[in-house]
Amino acid sequence: MAGLNFNFDNSYSRLPANFYAKIKPTAVSSPNIIFFNKSLASSLGLDFETVSQAQLAKIFSGNEAAAGAENLAMAYAGHQFGHFVPQLGDGRAILLGEIIDPTGKRHDLQLKGAGRTPYSRNGDGRAALGPVIRELIVSEAMHALGVPTTRALAAVSTGEMVLRESAQPGAILARVGASHIRIGTFQYFAARGDQTAIRALADYATHRHYPEFVEVEPPYLGLLERVIDAQAQLVATWMQIGFIHGVMNTDNMTISGETIDFGPCAFMDQFESAKVYSSIDRNGRYAFSNQPDIALWNLTRLAESLLPLLGLDQATATSEAEKLLQSFSSRYEAYWLSGLRQKLGLTIEEPGDLKLAQDFFVYLEQVGGDFTNSFRELSSLLSETRETSKPHILASSAGGAKWLEHWSLRIDREPRSKDDCQKSMLRANPAYIPRNHLIERAIRAAVDQNDFSKMSELMSVLSEPYRLREGLEPFQLPPNPNEIVHKTFCGT
Ligand code: AMP
Ligand code: MG
């Protein structure tokens, strides 16, 4: 069947055998396609126009082998909530292969929930429909927001139940990512003292993600530097949109710099710097404001894994790595500030901008403003009809009112017209984010009524997060008190 050509080239399966376990998906009883991402498929060069829904369901459930697939589960380790677990690995995700897209770029295609693997430990290798829907809505929304992320190519319901706290309908997510190499993948071999493997992995990761650093000496510091930079940028982007990952374990942090493993993640409604949603994050380790520090903590674990490769004595290797790790904070701050300047309508750089941006959040928290809407509403203060627009929420506190005056004076020093400032703010501040209560509604309709229309409608709104459209006001509103989601669950 010519229509099912994935154009696979499976480089990971050519790495040494201790990198993975070759394992095929376990067939499910009655797979049904519940989501198929046509635009992603076409950008990957997959021509599935003539392929039936039934055929797609077979392929993306793993019931039928895709041509050229070389199924494997990757080995990795990881620090979970600060505790090292030497053996994790893909317990319920199975790589089908690496798609080479029409531009030559390589993408992993993985089925999450495809059955047990040698790394499943006590798990069933399956995924429940609710968490699959959450991941597909949020990952696609992140992409539309411009955040590096794994993406959702397809999802199927399996026709089987999985046992969690209660019995839940099962589902499988076909996700696509630049790769699934994690900090924990390096830790897996570091924990075993297998320097040959770490070197092979580091070479592979450098070639795959940072090929321009292949020739740079010493080679592995270049890789570390790139990952530090990519993660500084990624986490800065999260912090600009109010995203809380929820489980920033080292096995959930990629070398590519993409967001991965959407478990109990959430976007904030009302801004609270120490906000935690995840039901399993009892000590707030992965609270919103902790995310940059945690990223650095995780990157330090990557650095430790790479130290033996540097070919330097231990003291020199450590000091070289430390220098790079110390650069995380300034990189992070530069990315964060540059994003905040855009969100606040600023183009020129002034020394006071950092404090202006930080103070915005201080007052936003004081007045209990909505993270997303407060930025949009700021931009409306710049319009010609300013007298008629309602006061900004910050105006309800003395400090906030002062901040608004400072910001207004700062905007006056911009070389552009207010109109242009406003336009650029509207391009940098989303109108629509995947709010928890909206996700919850979509999940409930799907799980309780087998109705996927709410999911599709929400995804369509979120596919253009910056373009305000008439009739979509309900998607902008924070939840009613009775719909506020206080806790999110992994559901694994
Ligand atoms: P996560 O919390 O989803 O990042 O997963 C942490 C570890 O648990 C990874 O090694 C997963 O593969 C594994 N895992 C999570 N859920 C399951 C499951 N249902 N069956 C088997 N392994 C799982
Ligand atoms: Mg994970």
PDB file of N, CA, C and O and ligand atoms in Angstrom, residues 76 182 251-252 261, ligand 2:
ATOM      1  N   TYR A  76      16.024   3.990  30.006  1.00  0.00           N
ATOM      2  CA  TYR A  76      16.496   5.196  30.683  1.00  0.00           C
ATOM      3  C   TYR A  76      16.329   5.046  32.184  1.00  0.00           C
ATOM      4  O   TYR A  76      15.673   4.110  32.658  1.00  0.00           O
ATOM      5  N   ARG A 182      16.420  11.491  26.790  1.00  0.00           N
ATOM      6  CA  ARG A 182      16.166  12.265  27.997  1.00  0.00           C
ATOM      7  C   ARG A 182      17.456  12.424  28.790  1.00  0.00           C
ATOM      8  O   ARG A 182      18.411  11.671  28.580  1.00  0.00           O
ATOM      9  N   ASP A 251      13.835  12.151  33.865  1.00  0.00           N
ATOM     10  CA  ASP A 251      13.420  11.298  32.745  1.00  0.00           C
ATOM     11  C   ASP A 251      12.347  11.974  31.897  1.00  0.00           C
ATOM     12  O   ASP A 251      11.952  11.447  30.862  1.00  0.00           O
ATOM     13  N   ASN A 252      11.875  13.131  32.340  1.00  0.00           N
ATOM     14  CA  ASN A 252      10.870  13.853  31.557  1.00  0.00           C
ATOM     15  C   ASN A 252      11.454  15.128  30.962  1.00  0.00           C
ATOM     16  O   ASN A 252      10.729  16.070  30.643  1.00  0.00           O
ATOM     17  N   ASP A 261       6.153  14.510  27.844  1.00  0.00           N
ATOM     18  CA  ASP A 261       5.482  13.798  28.935  1.00  0.00           C
ATOM     19  C   ASP A 261       4.520  14.691  29.715  1.00  0.00           C
ATOM     20  O   ASP A 261       4.770  15.076  30.856  1.00  0.00           O
TER      21      ASP A 261
HETATM   22 MG    MG B   2       7.941  10.119  31.600  1.00  0.00          MG
END
